[in-house]
Amino acid sequence: MKDQLKQALIEGNAATVNALTQALLASGAGAREILEDALLPGMEVVGERMRSGDCFIPEVLLSARTMQGALDLLRPHMAEGDSMSLGTVVIGTVEGDLHDIGKNLVGMMLQGAGFEVVNLGTGVTPQQFVAAVTEHKATIIGMSALLTTTLPKMVATIGALKEAGLRATVKVMIGGAPVTQAYADEIGADGYGANAAAAVDKAKALVKA
Amino acid sequence: MTPAAGPGRLAPRLGLLDDKGCAYLHERTLDLLASVGVRFASVRARALLRAAGAEVDDESTVVRFPAGLVEMAIADAAGREVLLASRDGEHDAVLDGSTTYVGHDGMGAMTLDHRTGERRHSTDEDLRAAMIVADALEEVGFCWYVATPNDAPPAVQSLQGIATMLQGSSKHAQGDLSDPRLVPYALEVGAAASPGGVWDPQRPVFSIVYCPVSPLQHDEHALDAAMLLAEQGVPIVVYSLALAGATAPVTLAGTIVQTNAEILSGLVALQLAAPGSPFVYVGNSSIMDMRSCTYGACGPEAVLFNIALTELGHSYGFPVLSGGFSSDAKEICMQSGYEGGSMAMMSMVARPELLSGIGMLDSAGFLFLPKMVLDAEVVRQCRRVARGIDLDDRHVMLDVSARVGPGGHFLGAKETSVFLREGEHHAPEVFVRGTYDAWRASGVPEVERATKAVEEILATHEVAPLPGGGEERMRAAVAAAADALGHD
């Protein structure tokens, strides 16, 4: 049944995934067992297909959404203190910029990979980022910008995190068309993803580090 | 029997949308504007639209348009001859449908430095160099904001861009200005480049590309700036940048309708703010690449978008800007040549008044100056095709055939030279014909030839100076704007 669940998740078939998840729970399988033996391996396959260009982004998102549905079913069955999440990522488009499609895509892909995502939307000020990191105990903050003129807001946000004494506890990731690895290095960010898939890989690497 | 008279010059024209196609797309656009509506963040635009009879929801900021309001705005702006004035008066782009003027691609956050091979953030100097090359190339008819001056304070970068464009070339500058507070400074910069140092609304030396935010949204500051500029005679080019499948429906038809709705809703606001103000429709859209989640600017979908939207814009009676030359490739290669060339050629025979796209690679990601020289070669080829074939007795040359006779040759006929001088054959300047051995012997690869041409232009080309004190006035205007808006 776990193989079927994994396969249904890869296909993004929400009805089957929900039914199989409930059936597995009813048959006595543990929530963590279902997560680790079926759902996460399924998303691994989806991620691999995406990296190799064998599937389209909307198909990946469908699997990611389906995964969320299954997680909602598993959550009440998780042992106390046992988290299903790889960590919490606070994401937003920086102040002065209202482009959000790329950032939203990264958010959905991170959720699919097992992160909790708090999406602050667009035009997010350094203070709002700092407040959200504190409130949600974020492990990663992801900043996006499309306009070259708003790039300095990334620097300002990193500065605000330092001032609030949070820089050591939170990893900083940046992305967007004008952003490069060199820019990430220059401003002292911990990670950069050239696209959504690379951002997810980077986020996973950062929480493992 | 008298011989039939020749039909004269016949030139290729693309035909994609017929009248029925245009009418259908227009109707669906009106449906979208009336039912779904468009979000307007600008308080001023919402007030104008409400007063004109649109249904405005101030909470959601969504505006729904009665068909009559859209059609009135189209009627107000259509059929007008838009002038993109050059500062010297000798390089005016008159958008009367007789000529396709070619301009840069834009706007590049990055530049691939042809001297170091490094891709880095663009600077004001990159923008200036791209203007000087454009000034020197006869094939370029107007300038675009092809590189962002990242070394200028962020708040005034777009203003610095207009100043640098007007300094670097005497051709018309089409820039960006997304902050209404910059408008007076931009007009001062424009005045400093205008004859007599005075802004002339009849002869605008710069125009603005205004971009709605897909799907179906108008930004507050950018639209407020565009409305103020339209009131001063600055032509506004409304450029919707939808990504089919992500910020627009995945289908070409759905994206065309949404693109049209975004442009027309912008037009209505602009015409209410400044009735009869000069307006340019943009016949271009793009897709999201569904494997890499990146902007797919070029390829077959772009070709179809360009043709269909150019025809749709023309069906309304607007001058149209379309795209070509550009590529999603990261290097000069077969992909860049094919994508850029096929888009340019197809767009050229769809006959837009403006055709942007030279000088960039990586989906308009970075400027690469030598590509301007290579693209100029593509422009010449496109122009030759667009010119078509002269069908008349002089060009059929029966008289010369009689003189040469069977078995003779045409090399010695004086008409051969005459027609060559008239441009009957395209003569490549950077591209290669001739023998393999000659090519081997020259030993200089294509990109190096183009790079050499760029260096020669930069070393020798002299740009006509601004009117007296122009540069100083521009510097002062940009500095004053930075003082007012902030240096970081």
PDB file of N, CA, C and O in Angstrom, chain A residues 50 53-58 98-99 101-102 105 147-152 177-180 183 186 192 194-197, chain B residues 107-110 119 121 148 150 153-155 157-158 213 217 219-220 243 245-247 288-294 488:
ATOM      1  N   MET A  50      11.952  16.626 -11.716  1.00  0.00           N
ATOM      2  CA  MET A  50      11.990  18.043 -12.032  1.00  0.00           C
ATOM      3  C   MET A  50      13.403  18.457 -12.425  1.00  0.00           C
ATOM      4  O   MET A  50      13.611  19.146 -13.414  1.00  0.00           O
ATOM      5  N   GLY A  53      14.291  17.439 -15.847  1.00  0.00           N
ATOM      6  CA  GLY A  53      13.469  17.985 -16.922  1.00  0.00           C
ATOM      7  C   GLY A  53      12.419  17.020 -17.434  1.00  0.00           C
ATOM      8  O   GLY A  53      11.882  17.194 -18.525  1.00  0.00           O
ATOM      9  N   ASP A  54      12.100  15.987 -16.620  1.00  0.00           N
ATOM     10  CA  ASP A  54      11.109  15.006 -17.074  1.00  0.00           C
ATOM     11  C   ASP A  54       9.674  15.394 -16.723  1.00  0.00           C
ATOM     12  O   ASP A  54       8.741  14.686 -17.072  1.00  0.00           O
ATOM     13  N   CYS A  55       9.507  16.456 -15.971  1.00  0.00           N
ATOM     14  CA  CYS A  55       8.125  16.868 -15.707  1.00  0.00           C
ATOM     15  C   CYS A  55       8.040  18.386 -15.677  1.00  0.00           C
ATOM     16  O   CYS A  55       9.039  19.082 -15.577  1.00  0.00           O
ATOM     17  N   PHE A  56       6.806  18.858 -15.785  1.00  0.00           N
ATOM     18  CA  PHE A  56       6.561  20.299 -15.799  1.00  0.00           C
ATOM     19  C   PHE A  56       6.248  20.802 -14.391  1.00  0.00           C
ATOM     20  O   PHE A  56       5.703  20.061 -13.564  1.00  0.00           O
ATOM     21  N   ILE A  57       6.544  22.076 -14.159  1.00  0.00           N
ATOM     22  CA  ILE A  57       6.343  22.677 -12.839  1.00  0.00           C
ATOM     23  C   ILE A  57       4.915  22.486 -12.305  1.00  0.00           C
ATOM     24  O   ILE A  57       4.754  22.134 -11.132  1.00  0.00           O
ATOM     25  N   PRO A  58       3.870  22.708 -13.104  1.00  0.00           N
ATOM     26  CA  PRO A  58       2.521  22.541 -12.547  1.00  0.00           C
ATOM     27  C   PRO A  58       2.294  21.125 -12.016  1.00  0.00           C
ATOM     28  O   PRO A  58       1.543  20.940 -11.050  1.00  0.00           O
ATOM     29  N   LEU A  98       6.990  44.391  -5.986  1.00  0.00           N
ATOM     30  CA  LEU A  98       5.747  43.635  -5.811  1.00  0.00           C
ATOM     31  C   LEU A  98       5.660  42.442  -6.751  1.00  0.00           C
ATOM     32  O   LEU A  98       4.586  41.947  -7.060  1.00  0.00           O
ATOM     33  N   HIS A  99       6.820  41.955  -7.195  1.00  0.00           N
ATOM     34  CA  HIS A  99       6.820  40.765  -8.040  1.00  0.00           C
ATOM     35  C   HIS A  99       6.865  39.525  -7.148  1.00  0.00           C
ATOM     36  O   HIS A  99       7.742  39.405  -6.317  1.00  0.00           O
ATOM     37  N   ILE A 101       5.640  36.002  -8.267  1.00  0.00           N
ATOM     38  CA  ILE A 101       5.372  34.674  -8.803  1.00  0.00           C
ATOM     39  C   ILE A 101       6.514  33.705  -8.492  1.00  0.00           C
ATOM     40  O   ILE A 101       6.284  32.583  -8.066  1.00  0.00           O
ATOM     41  N   GLY A 102       7.751  34.158  -8.653  1.00  0.00           N
ATOM     42  CA  GLY A 102       8.895  33.288  -8.405  1.00  0.00           C
ATOM     43  C   GLY A 102       8.996  32.905  -6.939  1.00  0.00           C
ATOM     44  O   GLY A 102       9.214  31.744  -6.587  1.00  0.00           O
ATOM     45  N   LEU A 105       6.363  30.415  -6.020  1.00  0.00           N
ATOM     46  CA  LEU A 105       6.749  29.108  -6.555  1.00  0.00           C
ATOM     47  C   LEU A 105       7.731  28.427  -5.603  1.00  0.00           C
ATOM     48  O   LEU A 105       7.581  27.250  -5.263  1.00  0.00           O
ATOM     49  N   LEU A 147      13.563  43.680  -9.060  1.00  0.00           N
ATOM     50  CA  LEU A 147      14.098  44.966  -9.497  1.00  0.00           C
ATOM     51  C   LEU A 147      15.497  45.161  -8.921  1.00  0.00           C
ATOM     52  O   LEU A 147      15.731  44.880  -7.752  1.00  0.00           O
ATOM     53  N   THR A 148      16.402  45.661  -9.756  1.00  0.00           N
ATOM     54  CA  THR A 148      17.749  45.929  -9.258  1.00  0.00           C
ATOM     55  C   THR A 148      17.714  47.005  -8.177  1.00  0.00           C
ATOM     56  O   THR A 148      18.537  47.011  -7.278  1.00  0.00           O
ATOM     57  N   THR A 149      16.710  47.895  -8.294  1.00  0.00           N
ATOM     58  CA  THR A 149      16.649  49.010  -7.347  1.00  0.00           C
ATOM     59  C   THR A 149      16.249  48.564  -5.947  1.00  0.00           C
ATOM     60  O   THR A 149      16.441  49.306  -4.988  1.00  0.00           O
ATOM     61  N   THR A 150      15.681  47.370  -5.819  1.00  0.00           N
ATOM     62  CA  THR A 150      15.262  46.933  -4.481  1.00  0.00           C
ATOM     63  C   THR A 150      16.257  45.960  -3.847  1.00  0.00           C
ATOM     64  O   THR A 150      16.084  45.573  -2.694  1.00  0.00           O
ATOM     65  N   LEU A 151      17.291  45.587  -4.604  1.00  0.00           N
ATOM     66  CA  LEU A 151      18.297  44.674  -4.051  1.00  0.00           C
ATOM     67  C   LEU A 151      18.884  45.153  -2.710  1.00  0.00           C
ATOM     68  O   LEU A 151      19.100  44.333  -1.810  1.00  0.00           O
ATOM     69  N   PRO A 152      19.146  46.475  -2.570  1.00  0.00           N
ATOM     70  CA  PRO A 152      19.740  46.919  -1.296  1.00  0.00           C
ATOM     71  C   PRO A 152      18.874  46.602  -0.076  1.00  0.00           C
ATOM     72  O   PRO A 152      19.381  46.567   1.046  1.00  0.00           O
ATOM     73  N   ALA A 177      15.626  37.463 -10.326  1.00  0.00           N
ATOM     74  CA  ALA A 177      16.377  37.593 -11.582  1.00  0.00           C
ATOM     75  C   ALA A 177      17.724  38.322 -11.466  1.00  0.00           C
ATOM     76  O   ALA A 177      18.711  37.859 -12.036  1.00  0.00           O
ATOM     77  N   PRO A 178      17.809  39.455 -10.745  1.00  0.00           N
ATOM     78  CA  PRO A 178      19.098  40.152 -10.726  1.00  0.00           C
ATOM     79  C   PRO A 178      20.089  39.600  -9.696  1.00  0.00           C
ATOM     80  O   PRO A 178      21.186  40.122  -9.563  1.00  0.00           O
ATOM     81  N   VAL A 179      19.679  38.576  -8.959  1.00  0.00           N
ATOM     82  CA  VAL A 179      20.531  38.047  -7.889  1.00  0.00           C
ATOM     83  C   VAL A 179      21.480  36.991  -8.447  1.00  0.00           C
ATOM     84  O   VAL A 179      21.113  36.201  -9.316  1.00  0.00           O
ATOM     85  N   THR A 180      22.702  37.003  -7.968  1.00  0.00           N
ATOM     86  CA  THR A 180      23.694  36.001  -8.370  1.00  0.00           C
ATOM     87  C   THR A 180      24.349  35.428  -7.119  1.00  0.00           C
ATOM     88  O   THR A 180      24.213  35.995  -6.026  1.00  0.00           O
ATOM     89  N   TYR A 183      26.542  37.985  -5.692  1.00  0.00           N
ATOM     90  CA  TYR A 183      25.862  38.991  -4.884  1.00  0.00           C
ATOM     91  C   TYR A 183      25.541  38.423  -3.500  1.00  0.00           C
ATOM     92  O   TYR A 183      25.693  39.110  -2.479  1.00  0.00           O
ATOM     93  N   GLU A 186      28.601  38.525  -1.545  1.00  0.00           N
ATOM     94  CA  GLU A 186      28.966  39.910  -1.239  1.00  0.00           C
ATOM     95  C   GLU A 186      28.193  40.441  -0.038  1.00  0.00           C
ATOM     96  O   GLU A 186      28.752  41.124   0.820  1.00  0.00           O
ATOM     97  N   TYR A 192      21.777  30.883  -2.169  1.00  0.00           N
ATOM     98  CA  TYR A 192      21.129  31.466  -3.339  1.00  0.00           C
ATOM     99  C   TYR A 192      20.662  30.321  -4.214  1.00  0.00           C
ATOM    100  O   TYR A 192      21.365  29.310  -4.350  1.00  0.00           O
ATOM    101  N   ALA A 194      19.291  29.561  -8.110  1.00  0.00           N
ATOM    102  CA  ALA A 194      19.077  30.142  -9.435  1.00  0.00           C
ATOM    103  C   ALA A 194      17.648  29.903  -9.906  1.00  0.00           C
ATOM    104  O   ALA A 194      17.115  30.658 -10.704  1.00  0.00           O
ATOM    105  N   ASN A 195      17.002  28.856  -9.401  1.00  0.00           N
ATOM    106  CA  ASN A 195      15.590  28.635  -9.683  1.00  0.00           C
ATOM    107  C   ASN A 195      14.971  27.923  -8.477  1.00  0.00           C
ATOM    108  O   ASN A 195      15.658  27.657  -7.481  1.00  0.00           O
ATOM    109  N   ALA A 196      13.673  27.630  -8.582  1.00  0.00           N
ATOM    110  CA  ALA A 196      12.959  27.104  -7.415  1.00  0.00           C
ATOM    111  C   ALA A 196      13.532  25.764  -6.950  1.00  0.00           C
ATOM    112  O   ALA A 196      13.676  25.527  -5.749  1.00  0.00           O
ATOM    113  N   ALA A 197      13.882  24.897  -7.903  1.00  0.00           N
ATOM    114  CA  ALA A 197      14.409  23.581  -7.523  1.00  0.00           C
ATOM    115  C   ALA A 197      15.742  23.732  -6.796  1.00  0.00           C
ATOM    116  O   ALA A 197      15.989  23.083  -5.776  1.00  0.00           O
TER     117      ALA A 197
ATOM    118  N   MET B 107      15.301  45.309 -20.040  1.00  0.00           N
ATOM    119  CA  MET B 107      16.369  46.149 -19.528  1.00  0.00           C
ATOM    120  C   MET B 107      17.306  45.275 -18.702  1.00  0.00           C
ATOM    121  O   MET B 107      16.862  44.535 -17.834  1.00  0.00           O
ATOM    122  N   GLY B 108      18.579  45.351 -18.989  1.00  0.00           N
ATOM    123  CA  GLY B 108      19.524  44.389 -18.453  1.00  0.00           C
ATOM    124  C   GLY B 108      20.089  44.761 -17.094  1.00  0.00           C
ATOM    125  O   GLY B 108      20.838  45.725 -16.943  1.00  0.00           O
ATOM    126  N   ALA B 109      19.745  43.951 -16.116  1.00  0.00           N
ATOM    127  CA  ALA B 109      20.375  44.116 -14.812  1.00  0.00           C
ATOM    128  C   ALA B 109      21.854  43.762 -14.917  1.00  0.00           C
ATOM    129  O   ALA B 109      22.673  44.234 -14.142  1.00  0.00           O
ATOM    130  N   MET B 110      22.167  42.923 -15.924  1.00  0.00           N
ATOM    131  CA  MET B 110      23.534  42.419 -16.063  1.00  0.00           C
ATOM    132  C   MET B 110      24.142  42.820 -17.406  1.00  0.00           C
ATOM    133  O   MET B 110      23.429  43.082 -18.370  1.00  0.00           O
ATOM    134  N   ARG B 119      30.282  38.170 -16.527  1.00  0.00           N
ATOM    135  CA  ARG B 119      28.911  38.674 -16.421  1.00  0.00           C
ATOM    136  C   ARG B 119      28.762  39.321 -15.058  1.00  0.00           C
ATOM    137  O   ARG B 119      29.015  38.687 -14.041  1.00  0.00           O
ATOM    138  N   HIS B 121      26.900  42.976 -12.729  1.00  0.00           N
ATOM    139  CA  HIS B 121      25.825  43.968 -12.730  1.00  0.00           C
ATOM    140  C   HIS B 121      26.183  45.120 -13.660  1.00  0.00           C
ATOM    141  O   HIS B 121      27.330  45.556 -13.729  1.00  0.00           O
ATOM    142  N   THR B 148      20.705  48.674 -16.824  1.00  0.00           N
ATOM    143  CA  THR B 148      20.363  49.555 -15.711  1.00  0.00           C
ATOM    144  C   THR B 148      21.639  50.075 -15.048  1.00  0.00           C
ATOM    145  O   THR B 148      22.542  49.296 -14.761  1.00  0.00           O
ATOM    146  N   ASN B 150      23.334  50.431 -12.316  1.00  0.00           N
ATOM    147  CA  ASN B 150      23.253  50.001 -10.914  1.00  0.00           C
ATOM    148  C   ASN B 150      24.170  50.790  -9.995  1.00  0.00           C
ATOM    149  O   ASN B 150      24.031  50.706  -8.769  1.00  0.00           O
ATOM    150  N   PRO B 153      22.241  55.880  -7.454  1.00  0.00           N
ATOM    151  CA  PRO B 153      21.357  55.594  -6.318  1.00  0.00           C
ATOM    152  C   PRO B 153      20.060  54.947  -6.820  1.00  0.00           C
ATOM    153  O   PRO B 153      19.494  55.405  -7.811  1.00  0.00           O
ATOM    154  N   PRO B 154      19.597  53.860  -6.156  1.00  0.00           N
ATOM    155  CA  PRO B 154      18.418  53.131  -6.640  1.00  0.00           C
ATOM    156  C   PRO B 154      17.214  54.022  -6.954  1.00  0.00           C
ATOM    157  O   PRO B 154      16.542  53.823  -7.960  1.00  0.00           O
ATOM    158  N   ALA B 155      16.965  55.017  -6.097  1.00  0.00           N
ATOM    159  CA  ALA B 155      15.757  55.833  -6.269  1.00  0.00           C
ATOM    160  C   ALA B 155      15.767  56.617  -7.576  1.00  0.00           C
ATOM    161  O   ALA B 155      14.718  57.004  -8.088  1.00  0.00           O
ATOM    162  N   GLN B 157      17.773  55.664 -10.408  1.00  0.00           N
ATOM    163  CA  GLN B 157      18.404  54.913 -11.508  1.00  0.00           C
ATOM    164  C   GLN B 157      17.716  55.124 -12.855  1.00  0.00           C
ATOM    165  O   GLN B 157      18.363  55.314 -13.880  1.00  0.00           O
ATOM    166  N   SER B 158      16.379  55.071 -12.838  1.00  0.00           N
ATOM    167  CA  SER B 158      15.672  55.185 -14.117  1.00  0.00           C
ATOM    168  C   SER B 158      15.862  56.586 -14.703  1.00  0.00           C
ATOM    169  O   SER B 158      15.974  56.756 -15.921  1.00  0.00           O
ATOM    170  N   VAL B 213       1.339  44.928 -14.134  1.00  0.00           N
ATOM    171  CA  VAL B 213       1.850  43.742 -13.452  1.00  0.00           C
ATOM    172  C   VAL B 213       0.833  42.611 -13.638  1.00  0.00           C
ATOM    173  O   VAL B 213      -0.291  42.690 -13.155  1.00  0.00           O
ATOM    174  N   GLN B 217      -3.101  43.792 -13.212  1.00  0.00           N
ATOM    175  CA  GLN B 217      -2.868  44.767 -12.149  1.00  0.00           C
ATOM    176  C   GLN B 217      -2.083  45.958 -12.686  1.00  0.00           C
ATOM    177  O   GLN B 217      -1.217  45.796 -13.528  1.00  0.00           O
ATOM    178  N   ASP B 219       0.287  49.002 -11.121  1.00  0.00           N
ATOM    179  CA  ASP B 219       1.012  49.505  -9.957  1.00  0.00           C
ATOM    180  C   ASP B 219       0.660  50.983  -9.740  1.00  0.00           C
ATOM    181  O   ASP B 219       0.380  51.710 -10.691  1.00  0.00           O
ATOM    182  N   GLU B 220       0.691  51.406  -8.500  1.00  0.00           N
ATOM    183  CA  GLU B 220       0.312  52.785  -8.191  1.00  0.00           C
ATOM    184  C   GLU B 220       1.322  53.801  -8.736  1.00  0.00           C
ATOM    185  O   GLU B 220       0.989  54.675  -9.534  1.00  0.00           O
ATOM    186  N   LEU B 243       3.383  35.960 -18.304  1.00  0.00           N
ATOM    187  CA  LEU B 243       4.087  34.690 -18.502  1.00  0.00           C
ATOM    188  C   LEU B 243       3.013  33.618 -18.661  1.00  0.00           C
ATOM    189  O   LEU B 243       2.375  33.234 -17.675  1.00  0.00           O
ATOM    190  N   GLY B 245       0.957  30.556 -18.580  1.00  0.00           N
ATOM    191  CA  GLY B 245       1.045  29.371 -17.726  1.00  0.00           C
ATOM    192  C   GLY B 245       1.302  29.727 -16.275  1.00  0.00           C
ATOM    193  O   GLY B 245       1.062  28.916 -15.387  1.00  0.00           O
ATOM    194  N   ALA B 246       1.815  30.943 -16.024  1.00  0.00           N
ATOM    195  CA  ALA B 246       2.109  31.348 -14.650  1.00  0.00           C
ATOM    196  C   ALA B 246       1.304  32.582 -14.279  1.00  0.00           C
ATOM    197  O   ALA B 246       0.429  32.537 -13.422  1.00  0.00           O
ATOM    198  N   THR B 247       1.560  33.704 -14.961  1.00  0.00           N
ATOM    199  CA  THR B 247       0.807  34.915 -14.653  1.00  0.00           C
ATOM    200  C   THR B 247      -0.212  35.224 -15.749  1.00  0.00           C
ATOM    201  O   THR B 247      -0.725  36.333 -15.826  1.00  0.00           O
ATOM    202  N   MET B 288       6.179  31.147 -19.397  1.00  0.00           N
ATOM    203  CA  MET B 288       7.120  30.653 -18.395  1.00  0.00           C
ATOM    204  C   MET B 288       7.598  29.288 -18.878  1.00  0.00           C
ATOM    205  O   MET B 288       6.786  28.455 -19.294  1.00  0.00           O
ATOM    206  N   ASP B 289       8.894  29.086 -18.851  1.00  0.00           N
ATOM    207  CA  ASP B 289       9.420  27.773 -19.188  1.00  0.00           C
ATOM    208  C   ASP B 289       9.049  26.832 -18.057  1.00  0.00           C
ATOM    209  O   ASP B 289       9.461  27.033 -16.915  1.00  0.00           O
ATOM    210  N   MET B 290       8.268  25.816 -18.377  1.00  0.00           N
ATOM    211  CA  MET B 290       7.663  24.986 -17.333  1.00  0.00           C
ATOM    212  C   MET B 290       8.591  23.910 -16.795  1.00  0.00           C
ATOM    213  O   MET B 290       8.181  23.068 -16.000  1.00  0.00           O
ATOM    214  N   ARG B 291       9.828  23.905 -17.234  1.00  0.00           N
ATOM    215  CA  ARG B 291      10.798  22.994 -16.623  1.00  0.00           C
ATOM    216  C   ARG B 291      11.703  23.748 -15.659  1.00  0.00           C
ATOM    217  O   ARG B 291      12.006  23.265 -14.582  1.00  0.00           O
ATOM    218  N   SER B 292      12.126  24.952 -16.068  1.00  0.00           N
ATOM    219  CA  SER B 292      13.095  25.677 -15.235  1.00  0.00           C
ATOM    220  C   SER B 292      12.437  26.781 -14.414  1.00  0.00           C
ATOM    221  O   SER B 292      13.098  27.429 -13.615  1.00  0.00           O
ATOM    222  N   CYS B 293      11.145  27.042 -14.591  1.00  0.00           N
ATOM    223  CA  CYS B 293      10.405  28.162 -13.967  1.00  0.00           C
ATOM    224  C   CYS B 293      11.025  29.495 -14.345  1.00  0.00           C
ATOM    225  O   CYS B 293      11.019  30.413 -13.522  1.00  0.00           O
ATOM    226  N   THR B 294      11.584  29.632 -15.497  1.00  0.00           N
ATOM    227  CA  THR B 294      12.170  30.912 -15.873  1.00  0.00           C
ATOM    228  C   THR B 294      11.386  31.535 -17.023  1.00  0.00           C
ATOM    229  O   THR B 294      10.572  30.880 -17.664  1.00  0.00           O
ATOM    230  N   ASP B 488      20.092  56.189  -1.066  1.00  0.00           N
ATOM    231  CA  ASP B 488      20.261  54.740  -1.055  1.00  0.00           C
ATOM    232  C   ASP B 488      19.041  54.008  -1.555  1.00  0.00           C
ATOM    233  O   ASP B 488      18.008  54.520  -1.782  1.00  0.00           O
TER     234      ASP B 488
END
